[in-house]
CSV table of N, CA and C in Angstrom, one decimal:
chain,number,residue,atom,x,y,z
G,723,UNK,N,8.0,-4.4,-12.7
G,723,UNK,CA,6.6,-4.2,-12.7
G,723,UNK,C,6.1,-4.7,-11.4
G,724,UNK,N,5.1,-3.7,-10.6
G,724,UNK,CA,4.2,-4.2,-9.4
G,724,UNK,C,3.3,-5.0,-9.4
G,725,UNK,N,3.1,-6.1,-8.6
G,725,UNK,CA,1.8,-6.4,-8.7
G,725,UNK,C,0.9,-6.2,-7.4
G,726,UNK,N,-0.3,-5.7,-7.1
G,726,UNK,CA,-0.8,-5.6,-6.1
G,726,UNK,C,-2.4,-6.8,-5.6
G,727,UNK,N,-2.1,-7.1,-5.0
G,727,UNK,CA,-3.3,-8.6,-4.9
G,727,UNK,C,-4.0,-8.6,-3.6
G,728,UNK,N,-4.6,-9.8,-3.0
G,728,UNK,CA,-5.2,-9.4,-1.9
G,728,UNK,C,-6.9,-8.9,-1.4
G,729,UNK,N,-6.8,-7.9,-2.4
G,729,UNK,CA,-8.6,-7.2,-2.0
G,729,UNK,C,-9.5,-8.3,-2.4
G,730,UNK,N,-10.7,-7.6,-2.1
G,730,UNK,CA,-11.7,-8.5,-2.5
G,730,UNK,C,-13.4,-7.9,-1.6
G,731,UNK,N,-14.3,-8.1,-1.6
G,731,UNK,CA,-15.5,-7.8,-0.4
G,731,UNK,C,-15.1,-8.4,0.7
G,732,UNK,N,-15.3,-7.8,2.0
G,732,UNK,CA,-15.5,-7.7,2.9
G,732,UNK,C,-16.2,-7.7,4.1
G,733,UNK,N,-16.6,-7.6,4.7
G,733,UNK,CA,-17.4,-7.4,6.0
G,733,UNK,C,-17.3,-6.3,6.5
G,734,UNK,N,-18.1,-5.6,7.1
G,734,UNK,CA,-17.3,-4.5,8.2
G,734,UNK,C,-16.9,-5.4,9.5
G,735,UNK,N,-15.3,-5.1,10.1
G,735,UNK,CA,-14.7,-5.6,11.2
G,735,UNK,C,-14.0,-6.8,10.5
G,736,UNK,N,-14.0,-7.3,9.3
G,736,UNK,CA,-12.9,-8.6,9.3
G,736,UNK,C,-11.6,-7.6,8.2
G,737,UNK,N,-10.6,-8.4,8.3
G,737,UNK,CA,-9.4,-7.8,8.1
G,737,UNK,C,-9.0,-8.5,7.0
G,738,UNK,N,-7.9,-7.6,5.9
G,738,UNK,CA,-7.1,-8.1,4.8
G,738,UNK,C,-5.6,-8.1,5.1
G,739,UNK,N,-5.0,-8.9,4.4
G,739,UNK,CA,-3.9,-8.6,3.9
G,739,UNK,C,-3.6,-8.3,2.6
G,740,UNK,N,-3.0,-7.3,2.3
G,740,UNK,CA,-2.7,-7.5,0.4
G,740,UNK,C,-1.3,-7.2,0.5
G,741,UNK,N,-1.0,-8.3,-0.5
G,741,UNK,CA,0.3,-8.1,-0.6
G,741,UNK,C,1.3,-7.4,-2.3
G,742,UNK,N,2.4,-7.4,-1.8
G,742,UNK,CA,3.1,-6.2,-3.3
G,742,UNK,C,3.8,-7.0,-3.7
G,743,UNK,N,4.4,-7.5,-4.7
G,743,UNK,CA,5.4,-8.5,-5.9
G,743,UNK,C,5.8,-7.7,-6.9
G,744,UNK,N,6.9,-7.9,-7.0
G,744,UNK,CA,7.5,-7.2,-8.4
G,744,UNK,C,8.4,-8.5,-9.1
G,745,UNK,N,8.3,-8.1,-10.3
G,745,UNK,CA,8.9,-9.0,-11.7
G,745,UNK,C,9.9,-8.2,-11.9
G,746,UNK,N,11.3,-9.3,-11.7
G,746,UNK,CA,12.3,-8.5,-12.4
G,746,UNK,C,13.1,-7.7,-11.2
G,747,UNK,N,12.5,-6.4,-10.8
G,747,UNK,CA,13.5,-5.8,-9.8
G,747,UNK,C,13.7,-6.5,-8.3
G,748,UNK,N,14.4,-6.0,-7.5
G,748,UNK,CA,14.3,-6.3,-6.3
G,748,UNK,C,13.8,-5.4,-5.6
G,749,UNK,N,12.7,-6.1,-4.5
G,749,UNK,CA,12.0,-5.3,-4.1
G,749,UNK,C,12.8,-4.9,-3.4
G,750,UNK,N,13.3,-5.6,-2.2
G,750,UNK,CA,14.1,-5.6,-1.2
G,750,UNK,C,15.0,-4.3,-1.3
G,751,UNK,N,15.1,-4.0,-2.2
G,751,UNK,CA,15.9,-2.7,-2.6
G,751,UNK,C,15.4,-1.3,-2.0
G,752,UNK,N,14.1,-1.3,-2.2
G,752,UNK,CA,13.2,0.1,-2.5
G,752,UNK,C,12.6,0.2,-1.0
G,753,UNK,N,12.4,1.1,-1.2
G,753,UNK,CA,11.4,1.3,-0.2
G,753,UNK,C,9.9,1.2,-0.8
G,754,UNK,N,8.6,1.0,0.0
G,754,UNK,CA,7.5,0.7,-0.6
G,754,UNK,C,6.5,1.5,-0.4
G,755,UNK,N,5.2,1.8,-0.4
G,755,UNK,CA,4.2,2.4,0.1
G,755,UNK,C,2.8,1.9,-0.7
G,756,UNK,N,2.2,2.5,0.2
G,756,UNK,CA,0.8,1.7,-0.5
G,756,UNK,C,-0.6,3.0,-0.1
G,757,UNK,N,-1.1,3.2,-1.2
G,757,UNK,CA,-2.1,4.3,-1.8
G,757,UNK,C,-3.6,3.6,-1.7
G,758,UNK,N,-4.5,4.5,-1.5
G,758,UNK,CA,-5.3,4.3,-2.2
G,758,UNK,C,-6.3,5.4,-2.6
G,759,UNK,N,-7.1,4.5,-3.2
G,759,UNK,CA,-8.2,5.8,-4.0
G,759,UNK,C,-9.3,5.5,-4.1
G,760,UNK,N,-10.6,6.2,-3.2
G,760,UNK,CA,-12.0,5.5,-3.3
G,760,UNK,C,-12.6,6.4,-4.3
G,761,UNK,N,-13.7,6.0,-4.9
G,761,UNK,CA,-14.5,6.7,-5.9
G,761,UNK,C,-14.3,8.0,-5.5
G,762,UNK,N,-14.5,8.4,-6.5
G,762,UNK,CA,-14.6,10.3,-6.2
G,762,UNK,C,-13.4,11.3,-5.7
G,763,UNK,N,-12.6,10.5,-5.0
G,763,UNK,CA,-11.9,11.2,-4.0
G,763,UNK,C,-9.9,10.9,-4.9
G,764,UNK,N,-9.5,11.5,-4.3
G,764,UNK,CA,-7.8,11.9,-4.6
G,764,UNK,C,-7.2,10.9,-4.4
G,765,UNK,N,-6.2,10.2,-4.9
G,765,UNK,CA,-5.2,8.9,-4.3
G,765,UNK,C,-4.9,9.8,-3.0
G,766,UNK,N,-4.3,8.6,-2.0
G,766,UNK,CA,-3.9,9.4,-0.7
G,766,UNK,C,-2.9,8.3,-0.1
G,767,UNK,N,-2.2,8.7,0.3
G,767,UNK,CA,-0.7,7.6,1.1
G,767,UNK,C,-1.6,7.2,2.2
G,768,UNK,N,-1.5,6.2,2.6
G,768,UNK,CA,-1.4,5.0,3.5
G,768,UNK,C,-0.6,4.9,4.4
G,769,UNK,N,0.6,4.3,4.1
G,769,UNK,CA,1.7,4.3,4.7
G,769,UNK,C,2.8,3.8,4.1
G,770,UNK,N,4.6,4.2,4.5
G,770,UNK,CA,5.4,3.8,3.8
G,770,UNK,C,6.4,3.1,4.9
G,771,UNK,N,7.0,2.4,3.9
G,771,UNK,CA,8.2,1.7,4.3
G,771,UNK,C,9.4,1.3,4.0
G,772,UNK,N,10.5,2.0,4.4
G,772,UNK,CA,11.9,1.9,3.8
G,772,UNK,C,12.5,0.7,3.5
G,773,UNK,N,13.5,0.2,2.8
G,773,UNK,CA,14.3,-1.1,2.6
G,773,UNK,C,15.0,-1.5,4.2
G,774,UNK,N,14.9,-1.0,5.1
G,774,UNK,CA,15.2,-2.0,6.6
G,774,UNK,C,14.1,-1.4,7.2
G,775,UNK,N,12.9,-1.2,6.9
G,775,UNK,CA,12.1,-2.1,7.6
G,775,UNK,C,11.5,-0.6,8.7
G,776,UNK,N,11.9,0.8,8.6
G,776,UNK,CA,11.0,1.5,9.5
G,776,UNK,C,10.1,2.2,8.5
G,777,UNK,N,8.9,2.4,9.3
G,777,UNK,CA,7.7,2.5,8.9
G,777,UNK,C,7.4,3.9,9.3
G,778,UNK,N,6.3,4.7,8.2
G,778,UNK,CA,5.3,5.7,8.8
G,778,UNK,C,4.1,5.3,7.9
G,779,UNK,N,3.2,6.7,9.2
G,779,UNK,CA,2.0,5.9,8.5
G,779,UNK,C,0.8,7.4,8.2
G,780,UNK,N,0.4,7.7,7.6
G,780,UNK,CA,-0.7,8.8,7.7
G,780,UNK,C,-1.6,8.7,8.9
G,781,UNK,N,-1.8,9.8,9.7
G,781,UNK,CA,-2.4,10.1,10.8
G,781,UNK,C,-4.0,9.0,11.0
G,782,UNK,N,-5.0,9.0,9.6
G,782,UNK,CA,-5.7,8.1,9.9
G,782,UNK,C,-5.6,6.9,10.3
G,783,UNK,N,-4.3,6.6,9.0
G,783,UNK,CA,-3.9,4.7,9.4
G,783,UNK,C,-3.4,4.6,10.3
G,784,UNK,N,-3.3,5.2,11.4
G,784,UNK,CA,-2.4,4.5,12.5
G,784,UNK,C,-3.2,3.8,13.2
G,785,UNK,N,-3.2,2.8,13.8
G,785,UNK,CA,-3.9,1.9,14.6
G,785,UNK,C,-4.4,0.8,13.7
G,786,UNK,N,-5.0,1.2,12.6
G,786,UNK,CA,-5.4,-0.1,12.0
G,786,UNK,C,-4.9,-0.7,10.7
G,787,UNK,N,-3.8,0.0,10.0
G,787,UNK,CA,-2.9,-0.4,9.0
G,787,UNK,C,-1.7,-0.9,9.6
G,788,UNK,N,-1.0,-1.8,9.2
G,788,UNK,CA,0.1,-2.7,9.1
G,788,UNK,C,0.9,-2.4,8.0
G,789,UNK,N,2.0,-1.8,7.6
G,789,UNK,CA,2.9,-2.3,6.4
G,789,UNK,C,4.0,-2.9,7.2
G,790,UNK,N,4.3,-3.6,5.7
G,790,UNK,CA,5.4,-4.5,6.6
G,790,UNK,C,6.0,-4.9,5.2
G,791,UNK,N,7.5,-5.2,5.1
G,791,UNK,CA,8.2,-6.5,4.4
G,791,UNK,C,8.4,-7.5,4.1
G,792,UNK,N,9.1,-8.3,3.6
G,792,UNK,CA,9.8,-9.6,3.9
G,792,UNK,C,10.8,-9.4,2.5
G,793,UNK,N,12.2,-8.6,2.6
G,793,UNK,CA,12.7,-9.0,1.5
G,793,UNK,C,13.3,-10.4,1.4
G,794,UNK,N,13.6,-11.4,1.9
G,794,UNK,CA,13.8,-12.6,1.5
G,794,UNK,C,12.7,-12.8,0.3
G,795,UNK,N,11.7,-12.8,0.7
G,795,UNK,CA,10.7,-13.2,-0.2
G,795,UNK,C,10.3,-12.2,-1.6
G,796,UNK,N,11.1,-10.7,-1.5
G,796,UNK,CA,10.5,-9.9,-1.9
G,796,UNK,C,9.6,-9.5,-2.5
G,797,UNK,N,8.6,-9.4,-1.2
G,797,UNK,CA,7.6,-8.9,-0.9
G,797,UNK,C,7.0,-7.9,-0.1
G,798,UNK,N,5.9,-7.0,-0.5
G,798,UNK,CA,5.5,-5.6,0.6
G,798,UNK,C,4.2,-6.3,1.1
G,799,UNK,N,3.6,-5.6,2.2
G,799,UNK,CA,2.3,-6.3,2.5
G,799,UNK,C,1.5,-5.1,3.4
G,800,UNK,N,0.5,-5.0,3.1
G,800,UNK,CA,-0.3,-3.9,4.0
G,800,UNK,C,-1.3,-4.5,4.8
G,801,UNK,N,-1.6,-5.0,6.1
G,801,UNK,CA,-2.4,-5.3,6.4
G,801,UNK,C,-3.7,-4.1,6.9
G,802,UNK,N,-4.9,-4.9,6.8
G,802,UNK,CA,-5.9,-3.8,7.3
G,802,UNK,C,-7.2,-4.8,8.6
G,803,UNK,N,-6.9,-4.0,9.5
G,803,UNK,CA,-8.0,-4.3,10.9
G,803,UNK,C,-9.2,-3.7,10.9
G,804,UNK,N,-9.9,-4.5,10.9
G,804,UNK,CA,-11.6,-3.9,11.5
G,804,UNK,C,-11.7,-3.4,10.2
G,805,UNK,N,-11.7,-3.6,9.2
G,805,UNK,CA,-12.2,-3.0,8.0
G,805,UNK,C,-13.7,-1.9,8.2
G,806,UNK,N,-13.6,-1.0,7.6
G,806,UNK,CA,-15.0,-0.3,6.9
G,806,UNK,C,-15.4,0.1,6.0
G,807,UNK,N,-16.5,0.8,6.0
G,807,UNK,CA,-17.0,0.7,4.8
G,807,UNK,C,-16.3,2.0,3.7
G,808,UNK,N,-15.8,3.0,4.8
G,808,UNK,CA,-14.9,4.2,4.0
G,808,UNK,C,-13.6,3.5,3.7
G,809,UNK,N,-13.2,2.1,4.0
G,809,UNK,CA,-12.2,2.0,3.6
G,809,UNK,C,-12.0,0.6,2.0
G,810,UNK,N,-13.4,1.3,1.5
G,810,UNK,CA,-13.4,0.9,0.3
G,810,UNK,C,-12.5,2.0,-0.7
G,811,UNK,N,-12.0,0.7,-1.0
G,811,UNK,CA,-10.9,1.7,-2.6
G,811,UNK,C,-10.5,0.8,-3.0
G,812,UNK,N,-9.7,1.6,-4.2
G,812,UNK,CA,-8.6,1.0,-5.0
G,812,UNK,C,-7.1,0.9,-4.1
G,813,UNK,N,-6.8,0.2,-3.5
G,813,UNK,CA,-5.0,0.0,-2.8
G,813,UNK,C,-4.1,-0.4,-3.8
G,814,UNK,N,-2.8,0.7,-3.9
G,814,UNK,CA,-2.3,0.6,-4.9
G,814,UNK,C,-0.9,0.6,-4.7
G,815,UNK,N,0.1,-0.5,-5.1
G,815,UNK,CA,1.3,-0.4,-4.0
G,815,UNK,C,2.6,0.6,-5.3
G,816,UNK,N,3.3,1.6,-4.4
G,816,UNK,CA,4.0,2.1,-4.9
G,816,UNK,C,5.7,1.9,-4.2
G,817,UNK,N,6.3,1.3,-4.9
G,817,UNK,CA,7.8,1.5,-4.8
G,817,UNK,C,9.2,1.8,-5.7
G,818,UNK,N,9.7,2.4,-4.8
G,818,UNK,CA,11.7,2.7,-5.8
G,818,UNK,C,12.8,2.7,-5.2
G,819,UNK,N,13.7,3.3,-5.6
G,819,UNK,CA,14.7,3.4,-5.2
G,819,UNK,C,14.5,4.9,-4.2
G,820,UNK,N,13.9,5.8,-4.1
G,820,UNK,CA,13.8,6.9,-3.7
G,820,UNK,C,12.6,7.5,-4.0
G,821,UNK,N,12.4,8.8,-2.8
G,821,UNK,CA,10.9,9.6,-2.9
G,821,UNK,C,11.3,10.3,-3.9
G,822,UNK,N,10.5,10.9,-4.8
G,822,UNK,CA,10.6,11.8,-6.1
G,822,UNK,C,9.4,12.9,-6.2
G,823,UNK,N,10.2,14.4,-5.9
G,823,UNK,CA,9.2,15.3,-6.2
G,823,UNK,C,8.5,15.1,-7.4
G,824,UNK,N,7.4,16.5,-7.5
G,824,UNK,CA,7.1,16.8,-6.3
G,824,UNK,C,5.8,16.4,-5.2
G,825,UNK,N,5.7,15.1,-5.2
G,825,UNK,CA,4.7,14.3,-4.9
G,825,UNK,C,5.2,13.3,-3.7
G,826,UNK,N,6.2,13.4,-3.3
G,826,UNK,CA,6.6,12.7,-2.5
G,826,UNK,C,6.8,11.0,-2.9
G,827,UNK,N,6.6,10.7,-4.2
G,827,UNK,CA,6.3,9.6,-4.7
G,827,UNK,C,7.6,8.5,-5.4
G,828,UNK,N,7.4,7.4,-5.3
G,828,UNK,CA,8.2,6.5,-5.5
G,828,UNK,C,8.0,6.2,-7.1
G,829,UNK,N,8.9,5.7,-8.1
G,829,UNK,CA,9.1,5.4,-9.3
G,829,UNK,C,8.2,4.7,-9.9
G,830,UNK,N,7.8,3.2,-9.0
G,830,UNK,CA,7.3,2.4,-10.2
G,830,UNK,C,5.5,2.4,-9.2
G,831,UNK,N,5.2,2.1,-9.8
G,831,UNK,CA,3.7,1.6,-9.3
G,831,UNK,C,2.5,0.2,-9.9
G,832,UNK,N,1.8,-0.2,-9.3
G,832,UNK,CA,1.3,-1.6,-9.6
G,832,UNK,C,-0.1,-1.6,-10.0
G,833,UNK,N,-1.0,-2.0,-10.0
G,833,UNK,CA,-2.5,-1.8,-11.2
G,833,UNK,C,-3.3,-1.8,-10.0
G,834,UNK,N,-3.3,-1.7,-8.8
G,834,UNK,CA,-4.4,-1.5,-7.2
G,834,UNK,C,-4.9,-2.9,-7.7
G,835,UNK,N,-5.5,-3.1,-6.4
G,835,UNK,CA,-6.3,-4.1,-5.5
G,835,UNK,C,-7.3,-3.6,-5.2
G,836,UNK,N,-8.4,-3.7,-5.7
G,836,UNK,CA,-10.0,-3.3,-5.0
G,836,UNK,C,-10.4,-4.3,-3.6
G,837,UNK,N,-10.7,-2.8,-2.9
G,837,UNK,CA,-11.1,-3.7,-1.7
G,837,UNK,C,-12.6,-2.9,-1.4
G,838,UNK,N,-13.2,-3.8,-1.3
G,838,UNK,CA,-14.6,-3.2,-0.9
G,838,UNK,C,-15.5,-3.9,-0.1
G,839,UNK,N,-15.7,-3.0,0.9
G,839,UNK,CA,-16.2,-3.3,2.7
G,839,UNK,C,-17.5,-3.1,2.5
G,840,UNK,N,-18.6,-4.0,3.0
G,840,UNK,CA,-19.8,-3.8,3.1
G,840,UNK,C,-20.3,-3.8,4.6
G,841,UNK,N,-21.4,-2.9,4.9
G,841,UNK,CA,-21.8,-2.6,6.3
G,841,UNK,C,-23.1,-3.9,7.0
């Protein structure tokens, strides 16, 4: 099971970290990614990250999303810069052993992190 933690209100311009925990499996195993979903709108990838550690990221998040690791600790972590106010959502970390059509998506998934930025 995932757990995703971290969000909370915001500011516009100050930054989060949230981080991903799992019970039971090893994270360290999977590879991870992390979603999210603002009102109204479609879940949408973020960015992902394999079990050693290389990274992609969706064309928006580049520059101001961070994913990153640490399996010693097994743990996933997404940081976010300069927050805004479109970058209110639900962040929702998904990881497995493998991508699984036809969604491009990972096995297990965690209950999101509300993060909501005010202007």
């Amino acid at each position: 099971q995932l757990q995703a933690s971290g969000g909370g209100l915001v500011q516009a311009g100050e930054s989060l970290q949230l981080a991903c925990s799992a019970s039971k499996a090893l994270l360290s195993r999977f590879g991870v990614a992390w979603y999210r979903q603002a009102p109204g709108n479609q879940r949408e990838l973020v960015a992902r990250i394999n079990n050693v550690g290389s990274a992609t990221y969706t064309d928006w998040a580049k520059g101001r999303f961070t994913i990153s690791r640490d399996n010693a600790k097994n743990m996933g972590y997404l940081q976010i810069m300069n927050l805004q106010p479109e970058d209110t959502a639900v962040y929702y970390c998904n990881a497995g052993p493998r991508l699984r059509p036809p969604r491009n998506e990972y096995e297990y998934w965690g209950q999101g992190t509300q993060v909501t930025v005010s202007s």
